[in-house]
Structures are given as structure tokens and as C-alpha cells.
Amino acid sequence: MSPQIHSRILIRHFLTVFLPLSAIVGAVVATIYYQQVQTEKVVLKTNELGKVDLQTKVISADFHSVVSDLMVISKQNELQGILEGVDGEQQALSKELLLFSRYKKLYDQIRFLDQSGKEVVRVNFKQGEPAIVPEEKLQVQAKRYWFNDTLRLNQDQVFVSPLDLNIERGQVEQPLKPMIRFGTPVFDKRGEKRGIVVLNYFGSKLLDNFNQVLANTSSKGMLLNADGYWLKGAKSEDEWGFMFSDRKNRTFGKTFPQAWQQISQKQSGQFQTAEGMFTFATVYPLVEGQKSSTGAGQAFAPSQNQIDTKSYHWKIVSWVSPEMLSTKSNRFLSQLLLLYAGLVGLIGIGSWLLARASVNRQMAQIELRQSEEQLRELVEREKILKTRLSSQIRDSLDLNTILSTVVSEVRELLQIDRCQFLWCQIEDESTSFELSQEACAPDFPEALDYSPIQKVEALSEAVLRGNLLCLDDIATDSWLDSRDRELLLSWGVKSLLTVSVQTKSGRLGVIVCEHSRALHSWSDDEVELILGLADQLAIAIDQAQLYNQSRAATAAATTQAEQLNQVLHNLKETQAQLIQTEKMSSLGQLVAGVAHEINNPVNFIYGNLTHVSEYTMGLLELVELYQKSNVHSTPEIEAHIEAIDLDFMADDLPKILVSMKMGANRIREIVLSLRNFSRLDEADMKPVNIHEGIDSTLLILQNRFKQTSANGGIKIVKEYGDIPLVECYAGQLNQVFMNLIGNAIDALESYNSQRTLDEIEAKPSQIVIRTELRNLDRITIQITDNGPGMTEVVKQRLFDPFFTTKAAGKGTGLGLAISAQIVIEKHNGAIWCISEPGQGAEFWVEIPIWQSCKLSTMNVATLSKI
């Protein structure tokens, strides 16, 4: 082959390998960069949420700790002694509070004031040490807002002032001293209010704890009051804007208007804008029994307003600037580009070497032909061992069974003292060997729990390099240094053979063969046999791992099948909803059309009945006047009066008109109920009177309640509570009421058909409809019947689509399934049933008054609930 042809082939092979590999590496680098950026975003968002949550817990814990301290002080025996007039208790309380202040180091002042506002005991904390204020320096604080707000509380209630700066002599104290005042009234043993205990808590301690959470992080933590003013901000000059006239415009909303629009309207959340990423939460430090007020800007002014626990809140905001968001990703991109450049260089070198190897392959093939004869002889010798091993390996794909079989058969075939198999574990830069299986000669001492590979570093390095290690005589082999030789001889090892086992999956193991009772010269045949066995073992290990993977895939397929069953269930629910929706839409259009067509003539009749009544009464009065006059009637008139029974007509005709008016009014009420029930014009949620919807449903079903020869009648009991208007889809809820009440009627009719008249009279059928307000944010509607009830099996499938207990043709099994979807999915509510055989059935529907207030989880263990 000429040099030119050789060069062309070499270049073609080089480009064939280099270009695809470079493209693949480029795609891998781009994928890594994208995944890294997404991972960093997820980690950052998770960390920020955790920090904000931790800050919320820190603030709540600080408040709880201070309130606990306050309640402990208010229960001091010395304080009760002062209230009872015991001598020396005032000094004893002062000392107790001094020790308490020195231990806590959290309170600027600890005071006990009597009912007049005069300080009885006060301990100040200045320059790192507490001090008892002498009696002559005690002050009267009766005009302070916190004194009056605390004094009006009941026993065990706590007053908490706003977090603001301490004011001395009408000016903000310098340096700034953030302060929160905690107070509680004190009662004597007779239950009479005798004064208050007040703790002036260093607000800086709370803010320092707040800052520690975000120490050494890329985000900036901010604490805002309800108006958006910084209590703790990114810049100290922006803080406490509501306390300084020149900082009134320094609010979070002015600096971050887009972010404030979301933060001020939600309780918590996380979002990203052009200004950065914001993570926020609302913290409500006050709990039940704690009160607060708006405080006062002047030293001796009363508080402006009292506020409840929900109005006393702060906003915790963690802000990551756009620069910080992009810094890590840009740095990582630079590193990836450098790595890509290096990899391209290595690919180029490797491609060149591969190309040369491909050209020289023909030379290697000649050498392989020469070695084939030698391999044939080796294969024949390996057949015996491989056949025996293969038959046992096929019986089990368990990895431990395979390894145990290998070491046992090798020891038996080669008649060696000990055979071991070890796994090589490589973690970071450390390497260790784990003994997996061991087989010893029957007359050999008990098995060891270690191997020479684990103790001798030179042996482990040879295994890692994949070298075959064959040592006939440990005592004289020059490959070992003196230290390793002495160590092996101390364990009784005289001859050693190690072969590495490298699987395609990347796992590395080693077979160790030892002779300890006599020297053994390892023959070439034995070495070749162990090498072939190592290859077969590697394949067996891969097959065992493949078997484990197939089992995992089977489990995954089973999981997918279960998911498909769930999808089918959801599809059935959707089908049921579409059927019911179409039916109710058609019914609603029909009802609305009939109501409209009936309404016009009824209004005409109803409107003219008044005039007809007036005209009739006028004519009757005229006839009466004629009768009272002296005009002589003719025989013909007298005969006609007698024929038409004029007296009866004059008495009955007004009654007929009144009855006609009542009938027309009844038709108008039915038409109105039909229109209220259909509600076709209400596609959006709006506040609705739930009682009107129930009454409309009852009016439509009224004919089914009446007593007939085949039915004893059903009594309707309405126990309506005082509930507000509810934001809902009125037409859909009317459909729920129709389904529940209709099912109750069906159950009672079926039940009555199985009872005697005496049984019906002893226990008349009735349906109780009850509404009530719960927890001020949701309502419940209970529809209870005294029918036959139902079993637990029926209750478990009650809300499944197409499930019905009614006879064929009388029920589709869609009513309760659709009702559950309307209540749960459309109204964020809950529906469940309480029933036992013979005890009737009670259906509960619970929905929030406003859809922004979703229901919390309910602890109802005995209910069949959706």
C-alpha cells in the first residue's frame, strides 16, 4: 500500500470518528448546562421557601417565649405577696426580676404597676447589666396607651404593642431602639384586678434572629409591616419609614411596585419578575387570647384603634437580585466551554489513534490467526469446568448463588485451600474491597472474614489495573517488597493467584485463589482456565443484573396498568358528567321556556282579576240597590232570580274570584320556582340565597310529598339556620338538592311499600332539611330521611358513576356521582353520608361561603366521605 493511499484512508477514518463524536459531546454539554440551570433554579426556590418558613417559625417562637416569660412573672409568689400587703415582698420581687433580667438579657424594662398606673417595681437593662430602679425614681404611666390597653384585659389575656422605635421626650430615641411591649393584668386571690406586668422586649433581638437565618446566603431578607414599611430592609436608611417624616415614601411598594402588588394580596408565595425572585410569607405572631392596638405616635396619647390577631401581621420577604440569579449559571457555562474545548482536543487525539489502529488492523488479524490454534486447546480444557458451572448457574439467576457456585467449583476443580470472591468499591478517591463469597477445603481451619487483597496495598493496586497476579512462592517472589511478604507469610499464605472480573455494567470484582499448607506452582493451563472462567462469570453477573432490571420493569408495567385503570375511572366520571350536564341543560331550557310561556298569560289573568272583582262587586251592589228600591219587579224577573238563585250567587261569586286569584298566584309562584331552579342565566358564580334554591326544589317535588292511596305521604321539616349569601353556581347546587331530596323520596317510597299501614302510622316518613353556619367561613346543608338506611358496602360505592341500588329503568347511577363532582370540583366543598341499616340516611354538603376560602381537612373518621 502506497503512502498516499495510506494517508487518505487514515484521514477518512479520522473524520468519520471525530465529527460525530464532537457533535455528540457538544449536545451532551448543552444538555448538562440546561439541566444544571434548571436544577439550580429548583434548589434556589426550595432553599428560599425553607428560609422564609424558618423565619416565620423563629418569629413565632420569639413571641411565644416572651409571652411565657410574661406569664411566669405574673404568677410569682412575691407578686401575690405585694398584692396581699406582705412586708418585704416588694424588695424580694425586685431581686427576682433583677436575676431574671440578667439571665434573659432580652428586656429593656420589666415592670409591675398598680391600678393607678404607678410603678411598684421596675428593673432597667442598660449597658449590658440590669439594675433595680429606686423607689423615688419610679414613675406614673397612667397616660401611656399600653397601660390602658393592658389594664382593660381579662385574666390570662396578653397585650402586645406594635413593633416600633422607642420614643423618649417626644423624639425617637438614639441610637434606634426597636421595642415591643408585652403586658398582662394581675389579679389577687379574690379575683380582683390589681395592676399589670409589662415587659419591654428588645425588638433588635427579634431582628437579629431574623438576620441569622439568611446569613451567608445569596438572598436578602426583609421584614415588612402590614403597610409595606421596612422593619428590616436591604438598606438601613430605608427602615422605620413610618416613624420618620422624611422616610414616609420609603416603602417596599415604592421600590418594588410590581412585586408588592402580589405580596400584599396573598398570604404566601414565590414568583420571579424583572426585579428578581421574591419568596414571601405572612406571619401572624398573635394567638388566641392576645390583643393589640395601633399604638400612639405621642408619648402620652391613647391608642387609636384596637386590632384583632389577624390584623397584627408582618410580611417576610426574601429577595434574590437578577445579578445573583445569573452569576452561577454564567460561571458554570464558562467552565463547560473550557471542558468542551478540552474534550474536543482529546477526541481529536483519540480519533487519530483509532484511525491508525484501524489501518493496522490487518496486521493484528494475522497475529490473531496464529493464536487461534492455542486458544482452541485452551477452550477444550475449559469446557469441563464451564459445562459444570453453566448447568448450575442456569438453575438460578440470583447473584449470590452464582458467586457461591463459582468459588466452590473452582476450589473443588483445582483442589486449592481457599477460593474467595471480592467486590471492589470505588467512592470518590478511596477504594475498598468487600468479601462476598468464600470456599475452603473441608479439613481447612474456619473461614476468614478478610482477604489479603484488603490488607496488602500492592495487591489491590494490581487488581484495579486489571493485572493478572500469579505468585508461586510468596517467600521468594521478587515482585513483593519485604513488608508485604512478611505480612502475607504471617497469615500463612504460601501461593496466590488473583484474576480481575470486569463486567459490562462497570462493576469490578476479583477471584483470589490461595494455598496455605504447601507451595503450589500455578500452571499456564490453570491460569488460562481461571481467565476464561472470569469472562464467563462477568457474563453471568450481567445476566443476573439484567434479570433484576427485568423484574423492576415488570413492577413498573404493573404500576402503569394501575394508572391506566385510574384514567379509565376518570374517563367514566367525565362521561357521566357530560351525560348529566346535557340532560340538565336540556331540562333547564325546557323549564325556562315553559315558565316564560306560562308567565305572560298568567300575569294577564292575575292583573285583570282585580278589575273583574271590582266590576263584579259593583254589579252586585247595583242589584242590591234595585232590590231595596220600591220598584216593582215583574213576574219574569222574579222567576229568573229564583232560577239563578241570586242570593247564593251574590254570596258565592266573591269567593270564586278570591279562589281564582289564589290559583293564579299559585301558578306565578310555580313559574318563579321553575325559573329559580333552572338558573340558565347564571353561568358565573355569584352570591345566592341557598334557602331559595332548596324551597324551589321542594316546590317542584311537592306533588311527591302528598298522601295518596298507595303512599302515606312524606313530612318535610325545614330547620333553616341564619346563613349568609353563598358564592356558588346556583343552578348546579339546585341540581344537587334535587338529586339528594329525590333519592330520599325514592328510598322512603320503597320503604313504605314494604311496611304495613300500622307501621307507617307508628313511624311516619319524613325528610329533615337543616342548614347552619360553621366556623364563619362555610355552611353545611344536611338532608336526613328516616328510611331503611344502607349497608357499609353500599356506602363505599355510593358516589361511583353508574352505581345504583334502584330497579332497572328507575335510576342511571349518575345523580350522586354528578352531585359529588359539583360540590367537590366546582365548589371546593365536601359531601359525605352517615347511614346504618334501619337508621335512615343523612347526607351532608359542606361548601365555603366564598370560593377563596377552601375547606380545611376534616377529622371525621366514621363518615363515608368523598
PDB file of C-alpha atoms in Angstrom, residues 270-397:
ATOM      1  CA  GLN A 270     -42.953  32.700  45.228  1.00  0.00           C
ATOM      2  CA  PHE A 271     -42.580  34.474  41.890  1.00  0.00           C
ATOM      3  CA  GLN A 272     -39.977  35.976  39.614  1.00  0.00           C
ATOM      4  CA  THR A 273     -40.077  39.338  37.847  1.00  0.00           C
ATOM      5  CA  ALA A 274     -37.571  41.593  36.144  1.00  0.00           C
ATOM      6  CA  GLU A 275     -36.657  42.863  39.631  1.00  0.00           C
ATOM      7  CA  GLY A 276     -35.570  39.363  40.787  1.00  0.00           C
ATOM      8  CA  MET A 277     -37.081  36.411  42.585  1.00  0.00           C
ATOM      9  CA  PHE A 278     -39.297  37.047  45.594  1.00  0.00           C
ATOM     10  CA  THR A 279     -40.307  34.480  48.206  1.00  0.00           C
ATOM     11  CA  PHE A 280     -42.738  35.697  50.841  1.00  0.00           C
ATOM     12  CA  ALA A 281     -44.997  34.605  53.685  1.00  0.00           C
ATOM     13  CA  THR A 282     -47.347  36.319  56.131  1.00  0.00           C
ATOM     14  CA  VAL A 283     -46.644  35.773  59.809  1.00  0.00           C
ATOM     15  CA  TYR A 284     -49.336  36.232  62.454  1.00  0.00           C
ATOM     16  CA  PRO A 285     -47.432  36.389  65.773  1.00  0.00           C
ATOM     17  CA  LEU A 286     -50.514  36.756  67.955  1.00  0.00           C
ATOM     18  CA  VAL A 287     -52.531  33.738  69.100  1.00  0.00           C
ATOM     19  CA  GLU A 288     -55.883  33.319  70.826  1.00  0.00           C
ATOM     20  CA  GLY A 289     -56.095  35.419  73.996  1.00  0.00           C
ATOM     21  CA  GLN A 290     -53.595  38.045  72.801  1.00  0.00           C
ATOM     22  CA  LYS A 291     -54.667  41.587  71.917  1.00  0.00           C
ATOM     23  CA  SER A 292     -53.021  44.588  70.292  1.00  0.00           C
ATOM     24  CA  SER A 293     -53.724  48.110  69.103  1.00  0.00           C
ATOM     25  CA  THR A 294     -52.356  50.587  66.615  1.00  0.00           C
ATOM     26  CA  GLY A 295     -50.358  52.303  69.388  1.00  0.00           C
ATOM     27  CA  ALA A 296     -49.741  56.059  69.587  1.00  0.00           C
ATOM     28  CA  GLY A 297     -47.221  58.323  67.917  1.00  0.00           C
ATOM     29  CA  GLN A 298     -47.025  60.589  71.006  1.00  0.00           C
ATOM     30  CA  ALA A 299     -45.733  59.565  74.405  1.00  0.00           C
ATOM     31  CA  PHE A 300     -48.942  60.172  76.395  1.00  0.00           C
ATOM     32  CA  ALA A 301     -51.578  59.743  73.686  1.00  0.00           C
ATOM     33  CA  PRO A 302     -54.082  56.864  73.772  1.00  0.00           C
ATOM     34  CA  SER A 303     -54.018  54.150  71.113  1.00  0.00           C
ATOM     35  CA  GLN A 304     -56.074  54.992  68.060  1.00  0.00           C
ATOM     36  CA  ASN A 305     -57.727  51.611  67.414  1.00  0.00           C
ATOM     37  CA  GLN A 306     -57.830  48.093  68.804  1.00  0.00           C
ATOM     38  CA  ILE A 307     -56.830  45.407  66.293  1.00  0.00           C
ATOM     39  CA  ASP A 308     -57.504  41.669  66.215  1.00  0.00           C
ATOM     40  CA  THR A 309     -54.997  38.850  65.847  1.00  0.00           C
ATOM     41  CA  LYS A 310     -55.384  38.667  62.045  1.00  0.00           C
ATOM     42  CA  SER A 311     -54.736  42.398  61.563  1.00  0.00           C
ATOM     43  CA  TYR A 312     -51.466  42.162  63.535  1.00  0.00           C
ATOM     44  CA  HIS A 313     -49.210  40.669  60.897  1.00  0.00           C
ATOM     45  CA  TRP A 314     -45.909  41.143  59.087  1.00  0.00           C
ATOM     46  CA  LYS A 315     -44.648  40.153  55.668  1.00  0.00           C
ATOM     47  CA  ILE A 316     -41.414  38.145  55.432  1.00  0.00           C
ATOM     48  CA  VAL A 317     -39.776  38.659  52.021  1.00  0.00           C
ATOM     49  CA  SER A 318     -36.611  37.028  50.678  1.00  0.00           C
ATOM     50  CA  TRP A 319     -35.247  38.768  47.573  1.00  0.00           C
ATOM     51  CA  VAL A 320     -32.696  37.370  45.121  1.00  0.00           C
ATOM     52  CA  SER A 321     -31.493  40.020  42.673  1.00  0.00           C
ATOM     53  CA  PRO A 322     -31.289  39.317  38.917  1.00  0.00           C
ATOM     54  CA  GLU A 323     -27.497  39.526  39.114  1.00  0.00           C
ATOM     55  CA  MET A 324     -27.343  36.774  41.735  1.00  0.00           C
ATOM     56  CA  LEU A 325     -29.716  34.605  39.677  1.00  0.00           C
ATOM     57  CA  SER A 326     -27.411  34.656  36.647  1.00  0.00           C
ATOM     58  CA  THR A 327     -23.987  34.588  38.350  1.00  0.00           C
ATOM     59  CA  LYS A 328     -23.810  30.824  38.965  1.00  0.00           C
ATOM     60  CA  SER A 329     -25.152  29.837  35.556  1.00  0.00           C
ATOM     61  CA  ASN A 330     -22.663  32.130  33.747  1.00  0.00           C
ATOM     62  CA  ARG A 331     -19.758  30.732  35.755  1.00  0.00           C
ATOM     63  CA  PHE A 332     -20.874  27.176  35.028  1.00  0.00           C
ATOM     64  CA  LEU A 333     -21.204  27.967  31.298  1.00  0.00           C
ATOM     65  CA  SER A 334     -17.606  29.202  31.176  1.00  0.00           C
ATOM     66  CA  GLN A 335     -16.397  26.036  32.843  1.00  0.00           C
ATOM     67  CA  LEU A 336     -18.391  23.873  30.426  1.00  0.00           C
ATOM     68  CA  LEU A 337     -16.972  25.693  27.403  1.00  0.00           C
ATOM     69  CA  LEU A 338     -13.425  25.110  28.666  1.00  0.00           C
ATOM     70  CA  LEU A 339     -14.291  21.475  29.290  1.00  0.00           C
ATOM     71  CA  TYR A 340     -15.760  21.145  25.799  1.00  0.00           C
ATOM     72  CA  ALA A 341     -12.651  22.588  24.234  1.00  0.00           C
ATOM     73  CA  GLY A 342     -10.511  20.107  26.144  1.00  0.00           C
ATOM     74  CA  LEU A 343     -12.790  17.199  25.212  1.00  0.00           C
ATOM     75  CA  VAL A 344     -12.682  18.149  21.539  1.00  0.00           C
ATOM     76  CA  GLY A 345      -8.906  18.083  21.748  1.00  0.00           C
ATOM     77  CA  LEU A 346      -8.943  14.665  23.383  1.00  0.00           C
ATOM     78  CA  ILE A 347     -11.468  13.415  20.818  1.00  0.00           C
ATOM     79  CA  GLY A 348      -9.160  14.580  18.072  1.00  0.00           C
ATOM     80  CA  ILE A 349      -6.228  12.687  19.594  1.00  0.00           C
ATOM     81  CA  GLY A 350      -8.340   9.604  20.225  1.00  0.00           C
ATOM     82  CA  SER A 351      -9.825   9.688  16.727  1.00  0.00           C
ATOM     83  CA  TRP A 352      -6.359   9.854  15.234  1.00  0.00           C
ATOM     84  CA  LEU A 353      -5.225   6.902  17.303  1.00  0.00           C
ATOM     85  CA  LEU A 354      -8.338   4.917  16.365  1.00  0.00           C
ATOM     86  CA  ALA A 355      -7.761   5.659  12.714  1.00  0.00           C
ATOM     87  CA  ARG A 356      -4.229   4.388  12.939  1.00  0.00           C
ATOM     88  CA  ALA A 357      -5.440   1.307  14.763  1.00  0.00           C
ATOM     89  CA  SER A 358      -7.992   0.638  12.049  1.00  0.00           C
ATOM     90  CA  VAL A 359      -5.360   0.825   9.349  1.00  0.00           C
ATOM     91  CA  ASN A 360      -3.116  -1.528  11.281  1.00  0.00           C
ATOM     92  CA  ARG A 361      -5.952  -3.984  11.942  1.00  0.00           C
ATOM     93  CA  GLN A 362      -4.822  -6.271   9.146  1.00  0.00           C
ATOM     94  CA  MET A 363      -1.544  -6.833  10.925  1.00  0.00           C
ATOM     95  CA  ALA A 364      -3.410  -7.720  14.087  1.00  0.00           C
ATOM     96  CA  GLN A 365      -5.634 -10.173  12.211  1.00  0.00           C
ATOM     97  CA  ILE A 366      -2.589 -12.120  11.059  1.00  0.00           C
ATOM     98  CA  GLU A 367      -1.390 -12.352  14.630  1.00  0.00           C
ATOM     99  CA  LEU A 368      -4.849 -13.482  15.756  1.00  0.00           C
ATOM    100  CA  ARG A 369      -4.856 -16.370  13.286  1.00  0.00           C
ATOM    101  CA  GLN A 370      -1.635 -17.585  14.760  1.00  0.00           C
ATOM    102  CA  SER A 371      -3.054 -17.557  18.265  1.00  0.00           C
ATOM    103  CA  GLU A 372      -6.308 -19.306  17.315  1.00  0.00           C
ATOM    104  CA  GLU A 373      -4.669 -22.715  17.483  1.00  0.00           C
ATOM    105  CA  GLN A 374      -3.513 -22.042  21.007  1.00  0.00           C
ATOM    106  CA  LEU A 375      -6.975 -20.852  22.030  1.00  0.00           C
ATOM    107  CA  ARG A 376      -8.620 -23.995  20.676  1.00  0.00           C
ATOM    108  CA  GLU A 377      -6.571 -26.107  23.026  1.00  0.00           C
ATOM    109  CA  LEU A 378      -7.489 -23.824  25.918  1.00  0.00           C
ATOM    110  CA  VAL A 379     -11.195 -23.943  25.059  1.00  0.00           C
ATOM    111  CA  GLU A 380     -11.227 -27.712  25.213  1.00  0.00           C
ATOM    112  CA  ARG A 381      -9.732 -27.637  28.682  1.00  0.00           C
ATOM    113  CA  GLU A 382     -12.236 -25.021  29.834  1.00  0.00           C
ATOM    114  CA  LYS A 383     -15.238 -26.974  28.577  1.00  0.00           C
ATOM    115  CA  ILE A 384     -15.372 -29.295  31.547  1.00  0.00           C
ATOM    116  CA  LEU A 385     -15.465 -26.507  34.121  1.00  0.00           C
ATOM    117  CA  LYS A 386     -17.754 -24.237  32.063  1.00  0.00           C
ATOM    118  CA  THR A 387     -20.235 -27.049  31.477  1.00  0.00           C
ATOM    119  CA  ARG A 388     -20.440 -27.798  35.162  1.00  0.00           C
ATOM    120  CA  LEU A 389     -20.712 -24.137  36.103  1.00  0.00           C
ATOM    121  CA  SER A 390     -23.233 -23.311  33.377  1.00  0.00           C
ATOM    122  CA  SER A 391     -25.611 -26.050  34.454  1.00  0.00           C
ATOM    123  CA  GLN A 392     -25.632 -24.736  37.998  1.00  0.00           C
ATOM    124  CA  ILE A 393     -25.796 -21.043  37.011  1.00  0.00           C
ATOM    125  CA  ARG A 394     -28.856 -21.717  34.797  1.00  0.00           C
ATOM    126  CA  ASP A 395     -30.690 -23.069  37.819  1.00  0.00           C
ATOM    127  CA  SER A 396     -30.565 -19.649  39.486  1.00  0.00           C
ATOM    128  CA  LEU A 397     -30.166 -16.031  38.386  1.00  0.00           C
TER     129      LEU A 397
END
